Coordinates of C-alpha atoms and ligand atoms in Angstrom, one line a residue:
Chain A
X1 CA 0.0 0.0 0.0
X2 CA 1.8 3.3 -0.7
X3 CA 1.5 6.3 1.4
X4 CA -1.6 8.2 1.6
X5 CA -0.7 11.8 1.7
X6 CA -3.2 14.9 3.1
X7 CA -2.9 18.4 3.4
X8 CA -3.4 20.1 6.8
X9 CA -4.1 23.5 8.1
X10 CA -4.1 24.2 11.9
X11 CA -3.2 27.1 14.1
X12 CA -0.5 25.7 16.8
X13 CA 0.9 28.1 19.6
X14 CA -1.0 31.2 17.9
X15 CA 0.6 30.5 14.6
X16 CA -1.1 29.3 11.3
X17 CA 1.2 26.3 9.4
X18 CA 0.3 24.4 6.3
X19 CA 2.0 21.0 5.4
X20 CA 1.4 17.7 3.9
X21 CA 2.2 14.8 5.9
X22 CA 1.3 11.0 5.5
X23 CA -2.4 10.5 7.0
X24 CA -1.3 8.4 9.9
X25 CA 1.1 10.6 11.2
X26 CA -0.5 11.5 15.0
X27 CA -0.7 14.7 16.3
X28 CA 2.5 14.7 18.4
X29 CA 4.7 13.3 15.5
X30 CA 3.4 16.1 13.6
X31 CA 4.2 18.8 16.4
X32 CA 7.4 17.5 17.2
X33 CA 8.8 16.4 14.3
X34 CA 7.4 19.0 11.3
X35 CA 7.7 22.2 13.4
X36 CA 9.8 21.5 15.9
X37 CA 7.9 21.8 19.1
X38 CA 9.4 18.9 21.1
X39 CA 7.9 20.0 24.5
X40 CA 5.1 17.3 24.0
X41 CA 6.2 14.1 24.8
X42 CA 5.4 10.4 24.0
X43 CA 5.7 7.5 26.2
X44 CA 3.9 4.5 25.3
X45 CA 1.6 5.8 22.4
X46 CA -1.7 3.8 23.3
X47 CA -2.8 6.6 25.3
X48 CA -2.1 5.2 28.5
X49 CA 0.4 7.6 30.1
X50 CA -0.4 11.1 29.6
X51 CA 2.7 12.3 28.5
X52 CA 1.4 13.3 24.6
X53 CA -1.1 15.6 26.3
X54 CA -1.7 19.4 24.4
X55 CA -4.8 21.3 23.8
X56 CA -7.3 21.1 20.8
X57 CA -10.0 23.8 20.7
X58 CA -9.8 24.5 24.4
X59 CA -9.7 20.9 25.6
X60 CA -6.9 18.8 26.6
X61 CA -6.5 15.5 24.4
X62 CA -4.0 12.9 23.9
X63 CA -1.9 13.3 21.0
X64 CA -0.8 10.0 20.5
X65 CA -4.4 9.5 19.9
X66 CA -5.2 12.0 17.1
X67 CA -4.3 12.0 13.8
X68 CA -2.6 15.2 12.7
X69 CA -5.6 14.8 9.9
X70 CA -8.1 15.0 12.5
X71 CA -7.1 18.5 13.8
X72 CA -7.3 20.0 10.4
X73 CA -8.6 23.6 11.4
X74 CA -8.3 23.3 15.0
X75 CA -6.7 25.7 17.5
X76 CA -3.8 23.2 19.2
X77 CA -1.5 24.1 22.1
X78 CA 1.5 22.8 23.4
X79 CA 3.0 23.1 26.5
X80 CA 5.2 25.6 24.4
X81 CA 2.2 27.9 23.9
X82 CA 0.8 28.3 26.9
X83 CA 3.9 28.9 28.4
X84 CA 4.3 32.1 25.7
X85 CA 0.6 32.6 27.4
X86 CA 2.1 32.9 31.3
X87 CA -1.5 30.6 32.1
X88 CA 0.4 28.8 34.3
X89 CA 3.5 30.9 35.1
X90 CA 2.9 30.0 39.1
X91 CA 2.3 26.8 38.9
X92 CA 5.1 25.9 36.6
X93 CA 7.5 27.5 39.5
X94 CA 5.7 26.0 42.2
X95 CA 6.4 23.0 40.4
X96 CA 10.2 23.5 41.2
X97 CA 9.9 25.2 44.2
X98 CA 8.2 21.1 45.8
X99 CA 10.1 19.6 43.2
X100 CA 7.5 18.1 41.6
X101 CA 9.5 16.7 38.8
X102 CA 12.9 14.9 37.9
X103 CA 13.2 13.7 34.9
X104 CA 10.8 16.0 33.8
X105 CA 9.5 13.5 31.3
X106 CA 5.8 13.6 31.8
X107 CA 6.0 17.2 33.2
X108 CA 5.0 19.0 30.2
X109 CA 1.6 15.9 30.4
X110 CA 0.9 17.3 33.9
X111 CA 1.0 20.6 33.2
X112 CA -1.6 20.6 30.3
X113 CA -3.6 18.4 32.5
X114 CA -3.1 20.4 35.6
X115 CA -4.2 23.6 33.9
X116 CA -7.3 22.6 32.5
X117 CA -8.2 21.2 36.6
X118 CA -6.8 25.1 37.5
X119 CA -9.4 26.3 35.2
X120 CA -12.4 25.3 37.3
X121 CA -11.8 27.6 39.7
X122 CA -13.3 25.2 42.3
X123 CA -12.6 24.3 45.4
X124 CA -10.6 20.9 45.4
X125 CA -9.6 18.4 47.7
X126 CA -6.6 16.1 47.3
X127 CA -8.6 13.4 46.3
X128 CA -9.9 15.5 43.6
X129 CA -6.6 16.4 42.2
X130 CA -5.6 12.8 42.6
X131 CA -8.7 11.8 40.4
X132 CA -8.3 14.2 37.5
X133 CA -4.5 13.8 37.3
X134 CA -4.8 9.9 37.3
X135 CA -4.4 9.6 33.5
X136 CA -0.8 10.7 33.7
X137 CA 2.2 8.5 34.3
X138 CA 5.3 10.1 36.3
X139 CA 7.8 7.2 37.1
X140 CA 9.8 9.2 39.2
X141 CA 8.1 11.6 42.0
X142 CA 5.8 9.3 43.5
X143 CA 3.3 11.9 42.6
X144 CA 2.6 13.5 46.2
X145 CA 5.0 16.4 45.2
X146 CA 3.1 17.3 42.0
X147 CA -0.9 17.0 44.0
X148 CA 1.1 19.5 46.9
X149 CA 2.1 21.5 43.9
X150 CA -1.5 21.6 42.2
X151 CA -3.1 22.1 45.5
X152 CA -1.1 25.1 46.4
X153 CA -1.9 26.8 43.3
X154 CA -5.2 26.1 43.3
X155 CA -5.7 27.3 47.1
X156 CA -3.6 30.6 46.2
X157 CA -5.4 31.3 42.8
X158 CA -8.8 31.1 45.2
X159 CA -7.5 33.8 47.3
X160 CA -6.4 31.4 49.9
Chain B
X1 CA 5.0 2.6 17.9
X2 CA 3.6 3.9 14.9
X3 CA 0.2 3.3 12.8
X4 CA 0.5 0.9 9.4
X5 CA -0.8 2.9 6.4
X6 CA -4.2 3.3 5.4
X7 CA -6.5 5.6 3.3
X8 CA -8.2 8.7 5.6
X9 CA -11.6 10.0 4.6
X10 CA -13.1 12.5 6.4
X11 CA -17.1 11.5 5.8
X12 CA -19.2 14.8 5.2
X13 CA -22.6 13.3 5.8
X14 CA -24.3 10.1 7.0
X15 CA -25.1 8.3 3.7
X16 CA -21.5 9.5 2.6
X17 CA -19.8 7.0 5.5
X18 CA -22.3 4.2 5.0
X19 CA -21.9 4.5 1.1
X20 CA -18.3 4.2 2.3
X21 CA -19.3 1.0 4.3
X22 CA -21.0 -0.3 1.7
X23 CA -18.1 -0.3 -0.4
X24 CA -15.1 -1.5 1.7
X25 CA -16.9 -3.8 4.3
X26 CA -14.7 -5.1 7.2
X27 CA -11.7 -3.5 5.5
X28 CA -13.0 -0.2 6.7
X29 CA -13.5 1.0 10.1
X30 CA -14.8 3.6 11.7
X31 CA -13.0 6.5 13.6
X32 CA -15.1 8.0 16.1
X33 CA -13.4 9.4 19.2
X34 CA -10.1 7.1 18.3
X35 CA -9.4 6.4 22.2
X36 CA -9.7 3.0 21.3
X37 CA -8.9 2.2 17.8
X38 CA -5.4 4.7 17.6
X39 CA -4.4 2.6 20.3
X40 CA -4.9 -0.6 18.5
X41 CA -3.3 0.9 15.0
X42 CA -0.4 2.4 17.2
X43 CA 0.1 -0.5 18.2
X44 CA -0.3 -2.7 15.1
X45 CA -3.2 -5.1 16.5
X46 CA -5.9 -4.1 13.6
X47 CA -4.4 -3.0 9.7
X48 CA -7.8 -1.6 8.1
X49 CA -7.4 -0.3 4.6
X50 CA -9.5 3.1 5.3
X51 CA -10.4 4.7 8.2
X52 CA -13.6 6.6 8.0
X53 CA -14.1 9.9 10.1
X54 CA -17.2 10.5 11.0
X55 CA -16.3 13.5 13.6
X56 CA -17.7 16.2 11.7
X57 CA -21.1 14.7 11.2
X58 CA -22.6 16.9 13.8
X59 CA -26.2 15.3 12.9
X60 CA -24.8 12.7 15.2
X61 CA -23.7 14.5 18.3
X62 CA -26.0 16.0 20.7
X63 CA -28.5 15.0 24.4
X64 CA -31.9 15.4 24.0
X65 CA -35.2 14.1 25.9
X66 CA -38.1 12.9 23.4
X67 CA -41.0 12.0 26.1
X68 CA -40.4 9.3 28.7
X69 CA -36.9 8.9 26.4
X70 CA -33.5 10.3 26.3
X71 CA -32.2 10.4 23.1
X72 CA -28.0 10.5 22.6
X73 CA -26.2 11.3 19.7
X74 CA -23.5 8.1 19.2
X75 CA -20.8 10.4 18.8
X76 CA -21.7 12.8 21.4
X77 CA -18.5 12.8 23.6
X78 CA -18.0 11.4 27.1
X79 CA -17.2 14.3 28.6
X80 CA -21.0 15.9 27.1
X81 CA -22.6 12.9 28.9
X82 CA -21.1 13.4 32.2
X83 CA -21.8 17.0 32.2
X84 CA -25.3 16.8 30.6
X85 CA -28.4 18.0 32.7
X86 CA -30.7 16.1 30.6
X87 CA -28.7 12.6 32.2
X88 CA -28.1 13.7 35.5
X89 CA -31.7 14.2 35.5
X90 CA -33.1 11.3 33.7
X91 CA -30.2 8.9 33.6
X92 CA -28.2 9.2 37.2
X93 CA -27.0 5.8 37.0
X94 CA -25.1 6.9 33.7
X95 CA -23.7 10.5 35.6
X96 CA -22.3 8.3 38.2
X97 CA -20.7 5.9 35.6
X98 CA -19.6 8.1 33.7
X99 CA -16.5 9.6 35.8
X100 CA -15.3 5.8 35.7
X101 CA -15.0 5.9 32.2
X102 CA -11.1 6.5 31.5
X103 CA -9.2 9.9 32.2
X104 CA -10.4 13.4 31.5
X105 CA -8.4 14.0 27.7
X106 CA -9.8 10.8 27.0
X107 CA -13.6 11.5 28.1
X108 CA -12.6 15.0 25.7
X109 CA -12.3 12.6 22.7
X110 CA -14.3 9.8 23.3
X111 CA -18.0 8.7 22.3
X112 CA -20.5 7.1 23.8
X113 CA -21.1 5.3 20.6
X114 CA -17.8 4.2 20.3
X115 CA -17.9 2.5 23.6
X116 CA -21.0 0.5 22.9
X117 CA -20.0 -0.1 19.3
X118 CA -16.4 -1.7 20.5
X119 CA -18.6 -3.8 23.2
X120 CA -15.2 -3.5 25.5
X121 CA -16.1 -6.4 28.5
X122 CA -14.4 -3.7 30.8
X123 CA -16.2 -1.0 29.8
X124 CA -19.6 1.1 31.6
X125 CA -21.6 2.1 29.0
X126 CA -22.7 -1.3 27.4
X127 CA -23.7 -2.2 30.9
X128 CA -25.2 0.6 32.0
X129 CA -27.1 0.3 28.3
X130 CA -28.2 -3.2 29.3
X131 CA -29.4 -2.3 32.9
X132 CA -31.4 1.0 32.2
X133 CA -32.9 -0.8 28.8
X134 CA -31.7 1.3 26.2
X135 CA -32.1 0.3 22.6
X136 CA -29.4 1.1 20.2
X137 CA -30.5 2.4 16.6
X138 CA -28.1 1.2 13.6
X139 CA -28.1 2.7 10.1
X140 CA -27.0 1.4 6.7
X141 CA -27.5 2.7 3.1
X142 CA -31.2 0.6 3.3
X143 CA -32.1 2.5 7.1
X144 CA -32.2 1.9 10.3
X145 CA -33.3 -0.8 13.2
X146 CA -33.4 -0.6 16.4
X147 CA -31.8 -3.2 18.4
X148 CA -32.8 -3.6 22.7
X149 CA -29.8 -4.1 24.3
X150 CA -30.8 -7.5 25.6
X151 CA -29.9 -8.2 22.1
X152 CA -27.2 -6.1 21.2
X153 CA -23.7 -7.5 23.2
X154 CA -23.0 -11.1 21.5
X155 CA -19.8 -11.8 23.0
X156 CA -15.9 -10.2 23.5
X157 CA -16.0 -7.2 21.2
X158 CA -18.8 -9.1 19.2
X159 CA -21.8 -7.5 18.6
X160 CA -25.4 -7.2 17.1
X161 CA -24.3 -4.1 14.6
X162 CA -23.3 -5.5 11.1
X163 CA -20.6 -4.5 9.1
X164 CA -21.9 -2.2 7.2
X165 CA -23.9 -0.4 10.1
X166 CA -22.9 2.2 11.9
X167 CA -24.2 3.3 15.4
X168 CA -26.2 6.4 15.0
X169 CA -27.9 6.8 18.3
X170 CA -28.6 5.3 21.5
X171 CA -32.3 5.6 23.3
X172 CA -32.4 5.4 27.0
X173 CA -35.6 5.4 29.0
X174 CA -35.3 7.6 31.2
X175 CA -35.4 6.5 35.1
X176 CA -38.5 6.4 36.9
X177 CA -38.6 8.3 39.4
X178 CA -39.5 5.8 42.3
X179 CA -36.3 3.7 41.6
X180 CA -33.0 3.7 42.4
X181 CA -29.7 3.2 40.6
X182 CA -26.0 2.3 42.0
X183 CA -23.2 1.8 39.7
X184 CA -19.5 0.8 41.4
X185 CA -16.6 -1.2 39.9
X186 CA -13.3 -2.2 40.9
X187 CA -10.2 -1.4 39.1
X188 CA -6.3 -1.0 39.5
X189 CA -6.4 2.7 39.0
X190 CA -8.5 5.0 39.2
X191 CA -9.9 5.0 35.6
X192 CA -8.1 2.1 34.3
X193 CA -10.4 -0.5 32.7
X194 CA -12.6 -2.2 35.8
X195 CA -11.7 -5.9 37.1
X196 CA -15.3 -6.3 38.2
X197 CA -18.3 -4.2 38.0
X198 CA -21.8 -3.9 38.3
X199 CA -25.3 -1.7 37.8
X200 CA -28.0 -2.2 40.0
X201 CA -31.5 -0.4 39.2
X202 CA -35.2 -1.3 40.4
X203 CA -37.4 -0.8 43.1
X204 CA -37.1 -0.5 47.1
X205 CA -40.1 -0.5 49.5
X206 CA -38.9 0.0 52.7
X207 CA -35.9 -3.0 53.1
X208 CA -37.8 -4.9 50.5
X209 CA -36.5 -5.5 47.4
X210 CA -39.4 -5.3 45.0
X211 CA -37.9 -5.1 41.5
X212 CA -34.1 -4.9 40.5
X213 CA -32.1 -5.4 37.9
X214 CA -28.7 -6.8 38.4
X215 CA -25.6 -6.5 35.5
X216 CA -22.4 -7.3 35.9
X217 CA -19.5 -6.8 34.1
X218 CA -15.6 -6.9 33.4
X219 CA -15.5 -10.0 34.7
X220 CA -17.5 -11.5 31.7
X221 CA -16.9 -11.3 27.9
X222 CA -19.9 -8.9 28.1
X223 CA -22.3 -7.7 30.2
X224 CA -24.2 -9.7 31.9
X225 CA -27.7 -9.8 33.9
X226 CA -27.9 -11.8 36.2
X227 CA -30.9 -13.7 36.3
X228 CA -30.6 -16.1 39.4
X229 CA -29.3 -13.2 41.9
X230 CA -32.3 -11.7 41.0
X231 CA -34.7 -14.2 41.7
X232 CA -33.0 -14.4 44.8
X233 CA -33.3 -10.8 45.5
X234 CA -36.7 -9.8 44.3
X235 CA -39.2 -10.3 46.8
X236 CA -37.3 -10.4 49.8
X237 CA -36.1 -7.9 52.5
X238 CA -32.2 -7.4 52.2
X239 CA -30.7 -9.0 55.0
X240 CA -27.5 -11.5 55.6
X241 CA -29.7 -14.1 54.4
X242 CA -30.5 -12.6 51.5
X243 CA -27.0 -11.4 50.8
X244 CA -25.9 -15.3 51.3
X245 CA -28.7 -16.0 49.4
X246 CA -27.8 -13.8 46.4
X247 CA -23.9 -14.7 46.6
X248 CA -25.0 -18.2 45.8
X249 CA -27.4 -17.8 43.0
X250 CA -25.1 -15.6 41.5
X251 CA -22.1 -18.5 40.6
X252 CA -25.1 -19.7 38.4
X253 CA -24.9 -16.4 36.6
X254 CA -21.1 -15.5 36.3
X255 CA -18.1 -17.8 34.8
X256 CA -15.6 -15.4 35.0
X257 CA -13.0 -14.5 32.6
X258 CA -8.9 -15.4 34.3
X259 CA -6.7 -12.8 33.1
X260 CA -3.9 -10.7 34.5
X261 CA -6.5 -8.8 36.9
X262 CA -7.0 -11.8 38.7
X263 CA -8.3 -15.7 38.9
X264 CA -11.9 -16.6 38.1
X265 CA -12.3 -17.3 41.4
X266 CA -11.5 -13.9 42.7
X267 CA -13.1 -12.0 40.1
X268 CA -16.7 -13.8 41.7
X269 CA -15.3 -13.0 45.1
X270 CA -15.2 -9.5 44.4
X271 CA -18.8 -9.3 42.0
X272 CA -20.6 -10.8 45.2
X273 CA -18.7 -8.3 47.4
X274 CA -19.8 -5.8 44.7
X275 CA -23.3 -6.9 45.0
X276 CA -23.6 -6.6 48.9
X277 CA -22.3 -3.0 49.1
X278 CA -24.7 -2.1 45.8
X279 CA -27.8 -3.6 47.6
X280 CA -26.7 -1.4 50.9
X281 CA -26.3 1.5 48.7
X282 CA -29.7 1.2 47.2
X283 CA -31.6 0.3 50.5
X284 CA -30.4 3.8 52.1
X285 CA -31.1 6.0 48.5
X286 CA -34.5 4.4 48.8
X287 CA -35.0 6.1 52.2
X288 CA -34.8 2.7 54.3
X289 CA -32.6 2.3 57.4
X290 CA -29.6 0.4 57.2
Ligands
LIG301 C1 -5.9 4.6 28.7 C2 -7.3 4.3 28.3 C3 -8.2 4.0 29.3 C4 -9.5 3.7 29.0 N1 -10.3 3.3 30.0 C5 -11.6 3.1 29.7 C6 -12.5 2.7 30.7 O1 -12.2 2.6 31.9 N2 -13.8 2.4 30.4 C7 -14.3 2.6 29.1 O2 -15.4 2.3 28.8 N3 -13.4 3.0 28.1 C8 -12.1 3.2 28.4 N4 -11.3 3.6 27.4 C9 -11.8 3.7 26.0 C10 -12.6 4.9 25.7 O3 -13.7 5.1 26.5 C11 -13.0 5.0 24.2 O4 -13.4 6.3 24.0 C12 -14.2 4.1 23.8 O5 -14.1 2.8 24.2 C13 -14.3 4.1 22.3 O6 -14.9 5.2 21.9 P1 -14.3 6.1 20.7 O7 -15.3 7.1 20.4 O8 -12.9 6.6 21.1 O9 -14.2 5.0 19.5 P2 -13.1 4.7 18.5 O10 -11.8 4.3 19.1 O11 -13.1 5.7 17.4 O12 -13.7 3.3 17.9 C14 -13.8 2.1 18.6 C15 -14.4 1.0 17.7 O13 -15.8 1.2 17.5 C16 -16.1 1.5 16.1 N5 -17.1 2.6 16.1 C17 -16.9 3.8 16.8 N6 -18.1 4.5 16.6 C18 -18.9 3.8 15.9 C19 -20.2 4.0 15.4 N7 -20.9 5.2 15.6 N8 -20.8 3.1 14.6 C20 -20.1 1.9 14.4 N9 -18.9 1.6 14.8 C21 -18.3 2.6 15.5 C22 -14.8 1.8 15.5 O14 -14.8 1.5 14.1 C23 -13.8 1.0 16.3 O15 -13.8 -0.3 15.8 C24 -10.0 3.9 27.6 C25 -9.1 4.3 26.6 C26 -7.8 4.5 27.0 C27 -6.8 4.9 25.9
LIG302 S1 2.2 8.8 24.5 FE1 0.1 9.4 24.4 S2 -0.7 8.6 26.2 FE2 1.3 7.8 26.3
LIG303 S1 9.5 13.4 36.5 FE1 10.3 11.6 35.6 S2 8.5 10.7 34.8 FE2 7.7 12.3 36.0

């Protein structure tokens, strides 16, 4: 079977690009690899560990799970771009102030997660945060350093 | 790892993905929310020759209540379901399913039709389908049927939709008001696919049991009902007896599946503990003491 090639328009990171890449390139592969954003990671690409996570049309999605394809005309974010943004400025130092990360492999995953939990605006308990972040893998922290992390930003964004 | 080749079509209305149906048969699938079938391509378990999109086929998305029944678009998305008014309403045994249902970017992506099409034994919404009574309504190029869900789930990832159907919508009557639903489930991880579940819906009166509907599943190649634990149940006030009662009549029920989750044996052991702490949970949403 030869390879089947499309055309794709998306904005990513606030920027319009235009390629043609083989349809079953995924979403990350096309991030990473045809414009050079390699802050989204991949770990097991069966959409197990989180670590593909970015942002299509204001939700967070696995990328491993997405076909480049699918996003055609979509608004996608990377943990590049909403960095540029400063959404999550405090939590990203928070996140090195309880050293909530080591290898920093799923980091940029959490993040994406973690900001669309920030959104909410809602009071949270630990629990909670355990529950919504329970999709992403970190094989190094143990995770109790990243839910402090979360919960102190939530807890100061409240006014608390 | 990376996905084989295939063709991509993005289908721009209904009759355009069944003609495409039509036309490649089992060499086509169907890519709906993709949670489950990028995994299996990724991972080089399924080689179909064209995938057919159907995510821009908005006639298929969307919640809404036609009389007593509450009507759901097959590729509305999990993440619509859970925060739906019309099901937290009419349908709270699917609301409290729902947040079992994977992680939150994969409830973004995912469909409810998806899930009941795949016929996962793992997975809520087929049993939460077959408790509540829905019907699911299948299309090809010639119309539709509907199909009860008694009917629907044949076996592991087998079931009543033919190849050249696809799932357009799923009908679910809404609760009555003077039952009670509980849905729980066991799994590794919060999330993760569940080593043994179960929906329990019917009628309380007091401590009696009058009229509830048991299914169980993940530990079965589908989901199950089971018939003998009810005839135990119904009828009867729940008490220890009835509980040992239940447990009994349910190994006539349940011939679980051994897999890495556990033995046969302990995936009963925990449907029967499953059962015990449903029926609790049901007694004291019906009002009774406990
Ligand atoms: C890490 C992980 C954990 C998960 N955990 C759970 C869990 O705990 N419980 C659970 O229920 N699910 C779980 N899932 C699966 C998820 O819920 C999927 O969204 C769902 O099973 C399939 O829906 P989809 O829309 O993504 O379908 P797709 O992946 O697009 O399709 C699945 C299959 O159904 C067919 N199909 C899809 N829609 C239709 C239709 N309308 N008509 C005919 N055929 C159709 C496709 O051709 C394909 O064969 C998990 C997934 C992942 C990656
Ligand atoms: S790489 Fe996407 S979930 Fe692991
Ligand atoms: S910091 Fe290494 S995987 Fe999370």
């Amino acid at each position: 079977m030869s390879e089947e090639m499309i055309t794709v328009n998306m904005t990513v990171n606030g920027e319009a690009v235009s390629k043609t890449i083989p349809v079953r390139t995924h979403l990350v592969d096309f991030i990473r690899t045809e414009l050079g954003f390699t802050g989204s990671h991949l770990g097991c690409e069966h959409g197990v560990c989180g670590a593909c996570s970015v942002r299509v049309d204001g939700d967070v999605v696995r990328g491993c799970l997405l076909l480049a394809a699918q996003a055609d005309g979509c608004e996608v974010l990377t943990i590049e771009g909403i960095t540029d943004t400063g959404e999550i400025s405090d939590l990203q130092e928070k996140f090195v102030e309880r050293n909530a990360l080591q290898c920093g492999y799923c980091t940029p995953g959490m993040l994406m997660t973690a900001a669309e939990l920030l959104a909410q605006k809602t009071e949270m308990s630990r629990d909670d945060i355990r529950e919504y972040m329970s999709g992403n893998y970190c094989r190094c922290t143990g995770y109790h350093a990243i839910v402090d992390a979360i919960e102190s930003i939530n807890n100061e964004r409240l006014g608390g | 790892m990376k996905a084989p080749k295939f063709s991509y079509v993005r289908a721009d209305s209904v009759e355009h993905a069944l003609e495409l149906l039509d036309k490649h048969g089992d060499d086509a699938r169907i890519l709906a929310g993709g949670q489950s079938l990028m995994p299996t391509l990724n991972m080089r378990l399924s080689q179909p020759e064209i995938l057919i999109d159907i995510n821009r086929l908005n006639e298929l998305k969307g919640i809404s209540l036609d009389g007593d029944t509450v009507v759901i678009g097959a590729l509305t998305r999990h993440v619509e379901v859970l925060n739906s008014d019309i099901v937290s309403a009419h349908l709270p045994l699917v609301t409290e399913a729902m947040p079992y249902v994977a992680h939150v970017a994969i409830r973004n992506r995912g469909t409810i039709g998806g899930s009941i099409a795949l016929s996962d034994p793992a997975a809520e919404m087929p049993a939460c389908a077959l408790a509540l009574g829905a019907t699911l309504v299948v299309q090809n190029s010639g119309g539709k049927r509907e199909i009860p869900a008694e009917q629907f789930f044949h076996g592991l990832y087998e079931t009543a939709r033919a190849e050249n159907e696809l799932l357009v919508e799923i009908r679910f009557p809404s609760q009555k008001k003077d039952n009670v639903s509980v849905f729980m489930e066991l799994s590794r991880r919060h999330g993760d696919y569940a080593i043994a579940g179960i929906c329990a819906y019917g009628k309380v009166t007091g401590e009696t049991i009058d009229d509830m509907r048991l299914v169980y599943f993940a530990s079965e190649d589908r989901p199950v009902i089971g018939e003998h634990a009810i005839a135990a149940l119904n009828g009867h006030a729940w008490s220890e007896e009835t509980k040992d009662a239940v447990s009994a009549a349910l190994e006539n029920d349940l011939d679980p599946m051994a897999n890495l989750n556990g033995s046969a044996a302990m995936k009963l052991h925990l449907q029967k503990v499953l059962t015990g702490r449903a029926m609790d949970t049901a007694v004291s949403r019906a009002g009774g003491t406990l």
